[in-house]
């Protein structure tokens, strides 16, 4: 998997005065805010020097079941976490790093609620072993929320009232962020297909699709 | 040895090289259940529908398995190539178009980034969506072990329900598939309860050639109608030399229905599958005529 790179991302558009909700309020509504900022992860190494962030593939040479320290790059920060070989990335994000925006819903790869960007591609973390994530750039919904590049996308979710209960929304935001990074304008139908790996039990797909389509076309103009 | 009761009791190995993986697999005491994209195994383990293996060997990260290459007649696809790579690869789209189409209908986008061609074949589900396109392309599954490489024709690699011709010490490393020749066309149809995130009730692929209105070559494979994906060889033979007209379509539809013996299961019924097999053949012949 190759990272799409960050260049094609449009500069954040000026905040529209049309709606008053801020990105933070939006996320607070989703119960996303706080985890990363309030409870610091167990170990957070400095991120300034990319050389330090040298992605080392886990070098266990044999079978094992005991936790081992693994270096993960998450939301631009380097975390050293103690990971058992069978721990999923979802477990580690939620239970060790307190990044609970990534939702555990079906744990079958069926709903997309646990998606994160893995080198720029949305993947279901319930099916990923955390050890395999070493050496890859992981961006969770918290990282997306804190990154001003994605502000127009998140504002579109608010403007189009895309959330009902909101439980599925982090997964949709992550997948939409992947599309947003690709910087392509897409038709409603193309967006529907692109979001087909995400399910919303409240059935607010129509509004989600509208929001994402709008954000992508605005993004493409910027 | 007692079977593990929980994931915590499973030993996992992340080999750094293919050789390290093969050496481990050669030793019955170190051999692990092979984990690639995890879209089948992780779900089966999570759901408790299969016993947990004592050891798991994870090979998805090995770059050597992730290449797509070509030679004049064949496309060479690494076992770790994902469905997303298959659907996006210009080589696959040009030379194995029904395989690219099939890959695009598996799961949703997130699943396509995870799941691999080798994993799909090794899982050997009769509902494996890549199987029909592999069967009509023909070519070899290449297996490796410390003993060397072994080739199995892709049309013969599934030996029974969820059974594959792969020794315990072997790993599927690549597929060498015959490119679609010029003047041929391919098609893919899948029926599931919805367009995405659905396991097929029935699906199929064909590769064929029409010369001046006469069917000069035709291969068709159907999945989810038997314990493994099957080629309809008798129907293929009957079709070659026939004009691609309404009478042929009608007769082919009837013959196709008579040629499959599906079962009722959680996803569909035997009667429906049989009926759809006929309609699918008709649709393939119509595609051949139009293209
Ligand atoms: S929780 Fe991972 S896809 Fe549903
Ligand atoms: S808004 Fe409730 S599940 Fe999507």
Short mmCIF file of C-alpha atoms and ligand atoms in Angstrom, two decimals:
data_model
loop_
_atom_site.label_atom_id
_atom_site.label_comp_id
_atom_site.label_asym_id
_atom_site.label_seq_id
_atom_site.Cartn_x
_atom_site.Cartn_y
_atom_site.Cartn_z
CA UNK A 1 0.00 0.00 0.00
CA UNK A 2 1.35 3.36 -0.90
CA UNK A 3 0.46 6.52 0.90
CA UNK A 4 -1.34 8.95 -1.38
CA UNK A 5 0.74 11.79 0.07
CA UNK A 6 -0.61 14.94 1.47
CA UNK A 7 -0.07 17.40 -1.33
CA UNK A 8 -3.35 17.23 -3.20
CA UNK A 9 -5.34 18.23 -0.16
CA UNK A 10 -7.05 21.55 -0.65
CA UNK A 11 -6.32 24.27 1.84
CA UNK A 12 -8.99 24.51 4.51
CA UNK A 13 -11.79 26.73 3.32
CA UNK A 14 -12.73 29.72 5.41
CA UNK A 15 -15.31 28.75 7.97
CA UNK A 16 -18.76 29.31 6.64
CA UNK A 17 -20.81 31.65 8.76
CA UNK A 18 -23.88 29.65 7.87
CA UNK A 19 -23.67 27.32 10.76
CA UNK A 20 -22.42 28.05 14.16
CA UNK A 21 -21.30 24.63 15.25
CA UNK A 22 -17.59 24.24 15.43
CA UNK A 23 -15.73 21.12 14.63
CA UNK A 24 -15.15 20.53 18.31
CA UNK A 25 -18.81 20.85 19.16
CA UNK A 26 -19.62 18.46 16.36
CA UNK A 27 -17.22 15.92 17.69
CA UNK A 28 -18.34 16.44 21.25
CA UNK A 29 -21.78 15.51 20.05
CA UNK A 30 -20.29 12.30 18.77
CA UNK A 31 -18.48 11.63 22.00
CA UNK A 32 -15.16 11.79 20.24
CA UNK A 33 -13.43 14.64 21.92
CA UNK A 34 -11.36 14.20 24.96
CA UNK A 35 -9.83 10.82 24.69
CA UNK A 36 -6.62 11.86 23.06
CA UNK A 37 -6.26 15.20 24.74
CA UNK A 38 -7.50 14.51 28.25
CA UNK A 39 -5.98 11.12 28.90
CA UNK A 40 -2.48 11.02 27.55
CA UNK A 41 -1.53 7.69 26.06
CA UNK A 42 0.67 5.44 28.11
CA UNK A 43 3.83 6.32 26.30
CA UNK A 44 4.22 9.12 23.85
CA UNK A 45 7.63 9.62 22.37
CA UNK A 46 8.73 12.80 20.68
CA UNK A 47 7.58 13.08 17.12
CA UNK A 48 9.66 15.97 15.96
CA UNK A 49 12.41 13.99 14.35
CA UNK A 50 11.17 11.70 11.62
CA UNK A 51 14.38 9.72 11.89
CA UNK A 52 13.33 8.69 15.39
CA UNK A 53 10.06 7.54 13.99
CA UNK A 54 11.90 4.96 11.97
CA UNK A 55 9.28 2.37 11.24
CA UNK A 56 10.68 -0.85 12.50
CA UNK A 57 8.89 -3.96 11.47
CA UNK A 58 8.25 -6.01 14.56
CA UNK A 59 11.23 -8.27 14.73
CA UNK A 60 10.02 -11.08 16.83
CA UNK A 61 11.79 -13.96 15.27
CA UNK A 62 9.55 -16.68 16.50
CA UNK A 63 6.08 -17.46 17.63
CA UNK A 64 4.95 -15.76 20.76
CA UNK A 65 1.89 -14.73 22.68
CA UNK A 66 3.47 -12.40 25.20
CA UNK A 67 3.15 -8.65 24.81
CA UNK A 68 6.10 -6.94 23.17
CA UNK A 69 6.80 -3.24 22.80
CA UNK A 70 5.76 -2.04 19.37
CA UNK A 71 6.23 1.42 17.92
CA UNK A 72 3.13 2.80 16.26
CA UNK A 73 2.75 6.05 14.31
CA UNK A 74 -0.67 7.34 15.15
CA UNK A 75 -1.99 10.77 14.28
CA UNK A 76 1.54 12.00 13.66
CA UNK A 77 2.76 10.86 17.07
CA UNK A 78 4.98 7.96 17.93
CA UNK A 79 3.57 5.66 20.56
CA UNK A 80 5.36 2.75 22.12
CA UNK A 81 2.76 0.30 23.24
CA UNK A 82 2.92 -3.15 24.65
CA UNK A 83 1.13 -5.35 22.16
CA UNK A 84 0.37 -9.05 22.29
CA UNK A 85 0.70 -10.69 18.88
CA UNK A 86 -3.02 -11.32 18.57
CA UNK A 87 -4.19 -7.85 19.65
CA UNK A 88 -6.15 -6.10 16.95
CA UNK A 89 -5.36 -2.53 16.10
CA UNK A 90 -8.89 -1.73 17.26
CA UNK A 91 -8.15 -3.13 20.73
CA UNK A 92 -4.93 -1.18 21.01
CA UNK A 93 -6.45 2.10 19.86
CA UNK A 94 -9.41 1.88 22.19
CA UNK A 95 -8.06 0.15 25.25
CA UNK A 96 -4.44 1.24 25.34
CA UNK A 97 -4.37 4.59 23.63
CA UNK A 98 -7.86 5.66 24.64
CA UNK A 99 -8.64 6.67 21.07
CA UNK A 100 -12.26 5.64 21.40
CA UNK A 101 -13.49 7.51 18.35
CA UNK A 102 -12.69 4.32 16.47
CA UNK A 103 -15.81 2.27 17.18
CA UNK A 104 -16.08 -1.41 17.88
CA UNK A 105 -19.39 -2.35 16.27
CA UNK A 106 -19.57 -5.60 14.31
CA UNK A 107 -15.96 -6.80 14.70
CA UNK A 108 -16.56 -8.65 11.43
CA UNK A 109 -15.28 -6.17 8.90
CA UNK A 110 -18.86 -5.58 7.85
CA UNK A 111 -19.74 -2.11 9.09
CA UNK A 112 -16.69 0.11 8.60
CA UNK A 113 -17.24 1.69 12.03
CA UNK A 114 -13.71 0.83 13.14
CA UNK A 115 -12.01 2.33 10.09
CA UNK A 116 -8.78 4.28 10.31
CA UNK A 117 -6.54 5.59 7.56
CA UNK A 118 -3.57 3.23 7.15
CA UNK A 119 -1.06 4.96 4.89
CA UNK A 120 -3.98 6.97 3.60
CA UNK A 121 -6.32 4.03 2.98
CA UNK A 122 -9.37 3.26 5.09
CA UNK A 123 -9.09 -0.18 6.69
CA UNK A 124 -11.25 -1.96 9.28
CA UNK A 125 -9.08 -2.16 12.40
CA UNK A 126 -11.12 -5.03 13.83
CA UNK A 127 -9.42 -7.24 11.23
CA UNK A 128 -5.90 -5.82 11.55
CA UNK A 129 -3.31 -7.16 13.93
CA UNK A 130 -1.76 -4.21 15.73
CA UNK A 131 1.73 -5.54 15.19
CA UNK A 132 1.27 -5.22 11.44
CA UNK A 133 0.62 -1.52 11.85
CA UNK A 134 4.24 -0.86 12.88
CA UNK A 135 5.93 1.14 10.18
CA UNK A 136 2.68 2.50 8.78
CA UNK A 137 1.07 5.90 9.28
CA UNK A 138 -2.20 5.53 11.11
CA UNK A 139 -4.68 8.38 11.18
CA UNK A 140 -7.74 7.94 13.41
CA UNK A 141 -10.87 10.02 13.46
CA UNK A 142 -9.33 12.05 16.31
CA UNK A 143 -6.39 12.90 14.08
CA UNK A 144 -8.74 13.85 11.29
CA UNK A 145 -10.77 16.02 13.67
CA UNK A 146 -7.67 17.87 14.80
CA UNK A 147 -6.33 18.40 11.30
CA UNK A 148 -7.59 21.66 9.80
CA UNK A 149 -7.26 20.23 6.30
CA UNK A 150 -10.37 18.17 6.98
CA UNK A 151 -12.42 21.00 8.47
CA UNK A 152 -14.58 21.45 5.33
CA UNK A 153 -15.42 17.77 5.35
CA UNK A 154 -16.50 17.76 8.97
CA UNK A 155 -18.43 20.98 8.51
CA UNK A 156 -20.29 19.35 5.63
CA UNK A 157 -21.37 16.52 7.98
CA UNK A 158 -22.79 19.19 10.32
CA UNK A 159 -24.33 21.34 7.61
CA UNK A 160 -26.19 18.40 6.13
CA UNK A 161 -27.23 17.06 9.52
CA UNK A 162 -25.68 13.74 8.60
CA UNK A 163 -25.72 12.11 12.03
CA UNK A 164 -28.68 10.51 13.73
CA UNK A 165 -27.30 8.64 16.75
CA UNK A 166 -23.80 9.27 15.44
CA UNK A 167 -22.31 5.88 16.23
CA UNK A 168 -21.39 5.07 12.64
CA UNK A 169 -20.19 8.57 11.81
CA UNK A 170 -16.51 8.21 12.80
CA UNK A 171 -16.20 5.34 10.32
CA UNK A 172 -17.87 7.36 7.60
CA UNK A 173 -15.67 10.38 8.37
CA UNK A 174 -12.54 8.27 8.04
CA UNK A 175 -13.60 6.75 4.73
CA UNK A 176 -14.71 10.17 3.46
CA UNK A 177 -11.35 11.59 4.55
CA UNK A 178 -9.65 9.05 2.29
CA UNK A 179 -11.76 10.27 -0.63
CA UNK A 180 -11.06 13.85 0.39
CA UNK A 181 -7.31 13.19 0.34
CA UNK A 182 -7.61 11.85 -3.18
CA UNK A 183 -9.08 15.23 -4.08
CA UNK A 184 -11.47 13.90 -6.70
CA UNK A 185 -14.89 15.26 -7.41
CA UNK A 186 -17.42 12.43 -7.31
CA UNK A 187 -21.03 12.06 -8.35
CA UNK A 188 -23.64 11.05 -5.79
CA UNK A 189 -23.64 7.55 -7.22
CA UNK A 190 -19.88 7.27 -7.05
CA UNK A 191 -19.96 8.39 -3.42
CA UNK A 192 -22.64 5.81 -2.65
CA UNK A 193 -20.41 3.08 -4.05
CA UNK A 194 -17.33 4.46 -2.34
CA UNK A 195 -19.13 4.43 1.02
CA UNK A 196 -20.53 0.95 0.52
CA UNK A 197 -18.23 -0.53 3.14
CA UNK A 198 -19.85 1.57 5.87
CA UNK A 199 -23.22 0.82 7.40
CA UNK A 200 -25.49 3.13 9.36
CA UNK A 201 -28.13 1.44 11.46
CA UNK A 202 -30.13 4.62 11.80
CA UNK A 203 -30.40 4.73 8.05
CA UNK A 204 -29.10 8.22 7.52
CA UNK A 205 -27.05 7.16 4.49
CA UNK A 206 -28.79 9.66 2.24
CA UNK A 207 -27.66 12.63 4.29
CA UNK A 208 -24.17 11.22 4.73
CA UNK A 209 -23.85 10.78 0.98
CA UNK A 210 -25.09 14.32 0.41
CA UNK A 211 -22.60 15.70 2.91
CA UNK A 212 -19.66 13.82 1.45
CA UNK A 213 -20.59 14.67 -2.14
CA UNK A 214 -20.85 18.33 -1.20
CA UNK A 215 -17.53 18.31 0.64
CA UNK A 216 -15.77 16.63 -2.25
CA UNK A 217 -17.06 19.07 -4.83
CA UNK A 218 -16.21 22.05 -2.61
CA UNK A 219 -12.80 20.52 -1.94
CA UNK A 220 -12.15 20.08 -5.62
CA UNK A 221 -12.90 23.74 -6.29
CA UNK A 222 -10.63 25.05 -3.55
CA UNK B 1 -2.04 -30.54 22.73
CA UNK B 2 -5.11 -28.79 24.08
CA UNK B 3 -6.74 -26.46 21.57
CA UNK B 4 -6.57 -22.81 22.61
CA UNK B 5 -9.75 -21.54 24.20
CA UNK B 6 -9.11 -17.83 23.70
CA UNK B 7 -7.04 -15.69 21.41
CA UNK B 8 -4.69 -15.02 24.29
CA UNK B 9 -3.52 -18.61 24.05
CA UNK B 10 -2.69 -18.45 20.35
CA UNK B 11 0.95 -18.01 19.38
CA UNK B 12 1.51 -15.70 16.43
CA UNK B 13 4.58 -15.47 14.19
CA UNK B 14 5.36 -12.55 11.87
CA UNK B 15 8.17 -13.88 9.66
CA UNK B 16 10.45 -11.31 8.06
CA UNK B 17 10.92 -13.22 4.84
CA UNK B 18 9.12 -15.81 2.79
CA UNK B 19 11.95 -18.24 3.50
CA UNK B 20 11.47 -17.84 7.24
CA UNK B 21 7.79 -18.59 6.73
CA UNK B 22 8.52 -21.70 4.65
CA UNK B 23 11.05 -22.99 7.17
CA UNK B 24 8.50 -22.62 9.95
CA UNK B 25 5.82 -24.35 7.88
CA UNK B 26 8.16 -27.28 7.17
CA UNK B 27 8.27 -28.20 10.85
CA UNK B 28 5.08 -29.80 12.18
CA UNK B 29 5.82 -28.37 15.61
CA UNK B 30 6.23 -24.82 14.34
CA UNK B 31 3.72 -24.79 11.52
CA UNK B 32 0.97 -22.19 11.88
CA UNK B 33 -2.40 -21.47 10.34
CA UNK B 34 -1.63 -19.01 7.57
CA UNK B 35 -3.16 -15.57 8.05
CA UNK B 36 -3.25 -13.11 5.14
CA UNK B 37 -5.83 -10.32 4.93
CA UNK B 38 -7.86 -11.69 7.82
CA UNK B 39 -11.22 -11.00 6.21
CA UNK B 40 -12.26 -14.63 6.60
CA UNK B 41 -10.14 -16.04 9.41
CA UNK B 42 -10.36 -13.13 11.84
CA UNK B 43 -14.13 -13.22 11.47
CA UNK B 44 -14.37 -17.00 11.86
CA UNK B 45 -12.20 -16.91 14.97
CA UNK B 46 -14.08 -13.99 16.43
CA UNK B 47 -17.40 -15.71 15.82
CA UNK B 48 -16.11 -19.00 17.25
CA UNK B 49 -17.29 -20.97 14.22
CA UNK B 50 -13.95 -22.72 13.79
CA UNK B 51 -11.60 -23.96 16.53
CA UNK B 52 -8.70 -21.65 17.25
CA UNK B 53 -5.37 -22.91 15.92
CA UNK B 54 -2.51 -23.22 18.41
CA UNK B 55 -0.28 -21.15 16.10
CA UNK B 56 -0.87 -18.47 13.48
CA UNK B 57 1.67 -17.31 10.92
CA UNK B 58 0.92 -13.89 9.47
CA UNK B 59 2.27 -13.30 5.97
CA UNK B 60 0.36 -10.35 4.61
CA UNK B 61 3.23 -7.92 5.17
CA UNK B 62 5.69 -9.83 2.95
CA UNK B 63 6.29 -7.53 -0.06
CA UNK B 64 7.44 -10.41 -2.26
CA UNK B 65 3.84 -11.63 -2.40
CA UNK B 66 2.37 -8.30 -3.50
CA UNK B 67 3.55 -7.89 -7.10
CA UNK B 68 1.60 -8.02 -10.35
CA UNK B 69 3.79 -8.79 -13.37
CA UNK B 70 3.33 -9.97 -16.93
CA UNK B 71 5.04 -12.00 -19.58
CA UNK B 72 3.82 -12.39 -23.16
CA UNK B 73 1.13 -14.93 -22.39
CA UNK B 74 0.53 -14.75 -18.68
CA UNK B 75 -0.22 -12.41 -15.84
CA UNK B 76 1.65 -13.25 -12.66
CA UNK B 77 -0.16 -12.19 -9.53
CA UNK B 78 1.36 -12.52 -6.06
CA UNK B 79 -0.75 -14.32 -3.49
CA UNK B 80 -0.78 -11.25 -1.23
CA UNK B 81 -2.23 -8.96 -3.90
CA UNK B 82 -5.37 -7.37 -2.48
CA UNK B 83 -8.78 -7.13 -4.13
CA UNK B 84 -8.21 -3.39 -4.32
CA UNK B 85 -4.99 -3.93 -6.26
CA UNK B 86 -6.77 -6.36 -8.60
CA UNK B 87 -9.57 -3.95 -9.40
CA UNK B 88 -7.21 -1.01 -9.88
CA UNK B 89 -4.39 -2.70 -11.83
CA UNK B 90 -4.36 -1.70 -15.53
CA UNK B 91 -2.82 -5.09 -16.35
CA UNK B 92 -5.58 -7.03 -14.62
CA UNK B 93 -8.27 -4.81 -16.10
CA UNK B 94 -6.92 -5.37 -19.59
CA UNK B 95 -6.04 -9.05 -19.50
CA UNK B 96 -8.31 -10.52 -16.81
CA UNK B 97 -11.24 -8.12 -16.89
CA UNK B 98 -13.72 -10.40 -15.15
CA UNK B 99 -11.25 -10.90 -12.28
CA UNK B 100 -10.98 -7.11 -11.85
CA UNK B 101 -14.78 -6.85 -11.91
CA UNK B 102 -15.20 -9.68 -9.42
CA UNK B 103 -12.67 -8.12 -7.04
CA UNK B 104 -14.63 -4.87 -7.16
CA UNK B 105 -17.77 -6.64 -5.89
CA UNK B 106 -16.18 -8.22 -2.81
CA UNK B 107 -17.26 -6.74 0.50
CA UNK B 108 -16.92 -2.99 0.62
CA UNK B 109 -13.91 -0.80 -0.08
CA UNK B 110 -12.36 -1.40 3.32
CA UNK B 111 -12.55 -5.17 2.87
CA UNK B 112 -11.01 -4.90 -0.58
CA UNK B 113 -7.97 -3.19 0.93
CA UNK B 114 -7.50 -6.09 3.33
CA UNK B 115 -8.49 -9.29 1.52
CA UNK B 116 -6.01 -11.06 -0.76
CA UNK B 117 -6.29 -13.32 -3.78
CA UNK B 118 -4.24 -16.04 -2.08
CA UNK B 119 -6.40 -15.87 1.02
CA UNK B 120 -9.56 -16.09 -1.02
CA UNK B 121 -8.33 -19.16 -2.88
CA UNK B 122 -6.98 -20.82 0.29
CA UNK B 123 -10.24 -20.21 2.11
CA UNK B 124 -11.77 -22.35 -0.64
CA UNK B 125 -15.32 -21.23 -0.06
CA UNK B 126 -17.68 -22.28 -2.86
CA UNK B 127 -18.87 -18.66 -2.65
CA UNK B 128 -15.36 -17.26 -3.14
CA UNK B 129 -15.93 -14.49 -5.66
CA UNK B 130 -12.58 -14.72 -7.44
CA UNK B 131 -12.89 -18.43 -8.25
CA UNK B 132 -14.99 -18.28 -11.46
CA UNK B 133 -12.70 -15.75 -13.13
CA UNK B 134 -9.62 -17.78 -12.22
CA UNK B 135 -11.26 -20.94 -13.57
CA UNK B 136 -12.06 -19.41 -16.97
CA UNK B 137 -8.65 -17.76 -17.28
CA UNK B 138 -6.87 -21.06 -16.56
CA UNK B 139 -3.26 -21.22 -15.51
CA UNK B 140 -1.46 -22.35 -12.40
CA UNK B 141 -1.50 -21.84 -8.68
CA UNK B 142 2.14 -21.87 -7.61
CA UNK B 143 2.83 -23.32 -4.18
CA UNK B 144 6.15 -23.08 -2.40
CA UNK B 145 7.72 -25.08 0.39
CA UNK B 146 11.27 -25.85 1.48
CA UNK B 147 11.01 -28.77 -0.94
CA UNK B 148 10.66 -26.36 -3.85
CA UNK B 149 7.82 -25.08 -5.99
CA UNK B 150 4.83 -27.02 -7.19
CA UNK B 151 2.19 -26.04 -9.71
CA UNK B 152 -1.46 -26.98 -9.65
CA UNK B 153 -3.81 -26.04 -12.49
CA UNK B 154 -6.19 -23.46 -11.12
CA UNK B 155 -9.12 -25.49 -12.49
CA UNK B 156 -8.10 -28.38 -10.24
CA UNK B 157 -6.90 -26.60 -7.10
CA UNK B 158 -10.14 -27.03 -5.13
CA UNK B 159 -10.62 -30.68 -4.31
CA UNK B 160 -13.82 -30.51 -2.29
CA UNK B 161 -15.88 -28.32 -0.01
CA UNK B 162 -13.38 -25.93 1.59
CA UNK B 163 -10.55 -28.21 0.48
CA UNK B 164 -7.55 -27.11 -1.51
CA UNK B 165 -4.68 -29.08 -3.00
CA UNK B 166 -2.02 -27.58 -0.75
CA UNK B 167 0.23 -29.65 1.51
CA UNK B 168 0.58 -28.61 5.16
CA UNK B 169 4.09 -27.26 4.54
CA UNK B 170 3.15 -25.30 1.41
CA UNK B 171 2.19 -21.68 0.93
CA UNK B 172 0.40 -20.27 -2.09
CA UNK B 173 2.89 -17.75 -3.46
CA UNK B 174 1.50 -16.64 -6.80
CA UNK B 175 -0.93 -17.24 -9.64
CA UNK B 176 0.12 -17.49 -13.28
CA UNK B 177 -2.98 -16.86 -15.33
CA UNK B 178 -3.54 -16.90 -19.08
CA UNK B 179 -4.15 -13.45 -20.48
CA UNK B 180 -7.37 -12.93 -22.37
CA UNK B 181 -6.34 -13.15 -26.06
CA UNK B 182 -7.21 -10.37 -28.51
CA UNK B 183 -10.68 -10.78 -29.97
CA UNK B 184 -12.05 -12.41 -26.81
CA UNK B 185 -14.34 -10.99 -24.20
CA UNK B 186 -15.11 -11.79 -20.59
CA UNK B 187 -18.02 -11.15 -18.28
CA UNK B 188 -18.89 -11.43 -14.60
CA UNK B 189 -22.25 -11.64 -12.82
CA UNK B 190 -22.96 -11.85 -9.11
CA UNK B 191 -26.21 -12.13 -7.27
CA UNK B 192 -26.35 -11.25 -3.61
CA UNK B 193 -28.89 -9.69 -1.29
CA UNK B 194 -27.38 -6.25 -1.83
CA UNK B 195 -24.70 -4.65 -3.96
CA UNK B 196 -21.94 -4.40 -1.39
CA UNK B 197 -20.92 -6.31 1.74
CA UNK B 198 -22.82 -9.33 0.48
CA UNK B 199 -21.79 -12.94 0.05
CA UNK B 200 -22.92 -14.30 -3.29
CA UNK B 201 -26.01 -16.46 -3.67
CA UNK B 202 -24.54 -17.36 -7.02
CA UNK B 203 -21.90 -15.88 -9.29
CA UNK B 204 -20.10 -16.71 -12.50
CA UNK B 205 -17.62 -15.65 -15.15
CA UNK B 206 -17.10 -16.45 -18.78
CA UNK B 207 -14.40 -15.97 -21.38
CA UNK B 208 -15.40 -16.44 -24.99
CA UNK B 209 -14.80 -15.64 -28.62
CA UNK B 210 -17.30 -14.98 -31.38
CA UNK B 211 -16.18 -15.16 -35.00
CA UNK B 212 -18.67 -14.06 -37.67
CA UNK B 213 -21.61 -14.82 -35.42
CA UNK B 214 -20.33 -18.29 -34.50
CA UNK B 215 -19.13 -19.12 -30.98
CA UNK B 216 -15.56 -20.27 -31.52
CA UNK B 217 -14.51 -20.57 -27.89
CA UNK B 218 -16.45 -20.44 -24.64
CA UNK B 219 -15.49 -21.12 -21.04
CA UNK B 220 -17.85 -20.61 -18.17
CA UNK B 221 -17.52 -21.17 -14.43
CA UNK B 222 -20.18 -20.86 -11.75
CA UNK B 223 -19.79 -20.59 -7.99
CA UNK B 224 -22.12 -21.38 -5.08
CA UNK B 225 -23.89 -24.16 -6.98
CA UNK B 226 -21.61 -27.04 -5.89
CA UNK B 227 -19.07 -27.82 -3.14
CA UNK B 228 -16.47 -25.97 -5.23
CA UNK B 229 -16.67 -23.49 -8.06
CA UNK B 230 -17.27 -25.51 -11.25
CA UNK B 231 -16.69 -25.19 -14.97
CA UNK B 232 -19.66 -26.23 -17.13
CA UNK B 233 -17.53 -28.26 -19.55
CA UNK B 234 -20.39 -30.07 -21.27
CA UNK B 235 -22.21 -26.86 -21.99
CA UNK B 236 -18.99 -25.26 -23.24
CA UNK B 237 -18.44 -28.10 -25.71
CA UNK B 238 -22.01 -27.96 -26.88
CA UNK B 239 -21.79 -24.19 -27.48
CA UNK B 240 -18.65 -24.17 -29.63
CA UNK B 241 -19.60 -24.01 -33.30
CA UNK B 242 -23.13 -22.78 -32.62
CA UNK B 243 -24.40 -19.43 -33.86
CA UNK B 244 -24.94 -16.94 -31.05
CA UNK B 245 -28.67 -16.57 -31.67
CA UNK B 246 -31.96 -16.84 -29.79
CA UNK B 247 -32.30 -20.60 -30.35
CA UNK B 248 -28.82 -21.23 -28.95
CA UNK B 249 -29.51 -18.99 -25.95
CA UNK B 250 -32.75 -20.84 -25.16
CA UNK B 251 -31.18 -24.25 -25.42
CA UNK B 252 -28.08 -23.16 -23.47
CA UNK B 253 -30.25 -21.82 -20.68
CA UNK B 254 -32.04 -25.16 -20.37
CA UNK B 255 -28.82 -27.15 -20.54
CA UNK B 256 -27.13 -24.95 -17.94
CA UNK B 257 -30.01 -25.48 -15.53
CA UNK B 258 -29.87 -29.22 -16.01
CA UNK B 259 -26.09 -29.19 -15.57
CA UNK B 260 -25.97 -27.86 -12.00
CA UNK B 261 -27.16 -29.45 -8.77
CA UNK B 262 -27.09 -26.76 -6.11
CA UNK B 263 -28.42 -27.07 -2.57
CA UNK B 264 -30.65 -25.06 -0.26
CA UNK B 265 -28.66 -23.16 2.35
CA UNK B 266 -28.76 -20.00 4.44
CA UNK B 267 -28.18 -17.78 1.43
CA UNK B 268 -30.51 -19.17 -1.19
CA UNK B 269 -32.45 -22.17 -2.46
CA UNK B 270 -31.51 -24.88 -4.94
CA UNK B 271 -34.38 -24.01 -7.25
CA UNK B 272 -33.48 -20.34 -7.41
CA UNK B 273 -29.81 -21.04 -8.01
CA UNK B 274 -30.61 -23.46 -10.78
CA UNK B 275 -32.89 -20.98 -12.46
CA UNK B 276 -30.37 -18.15 -12.14
CA UNK B 277 -27.58 -20.31 -13.59
CA UNK B 278 -29.64 -20.55 -16.77
CA UNK B 279 -30.31 -16.82 -16.87
CA UNK B 280 -26.66 -16.10 -16.27
CA UNK B 281 -25.61 -18.18 -19.28
CA UNK B 282 -28.15 -16.34 -21.40
CA UNK B 283 -26.79 -13.03 -20.20
CA UNK B 284 -23.21 -14.14 -20.96
CA UNK B 285 -24.14 -15.16 -24.49
CA UNK B 286 -25.85 -11.83 -25.00
CA UNK B 287 -22.73 -10.06 -23.74
CA UNK B 288 -20.65 -12.08 -26.18
CA UNK B 289 -22.93 -11.10 -29.02
CA UNK B 290 -22.85 -7.39 -28.18
CA UNK B 291 -19.11 -7.03 -27.55
S1 LIG C 1 -16.27 -3.10 13.80
FE1 LIG C 1 -14.77 -3.36 12.26
S2 LIG C 1 -15.92 -3.29 10.45
FE2 LIG C 1 -17.46 -3.28 11.98
S1 LIG C 2 -26.32 7.66 12.73
FE1 LIG C 2 -26.87 6.00 14.00
S2 LIG C 2 -25.80 4.36 13.12
FE2 LIG C 2 -25.51 5.93 11.72
#
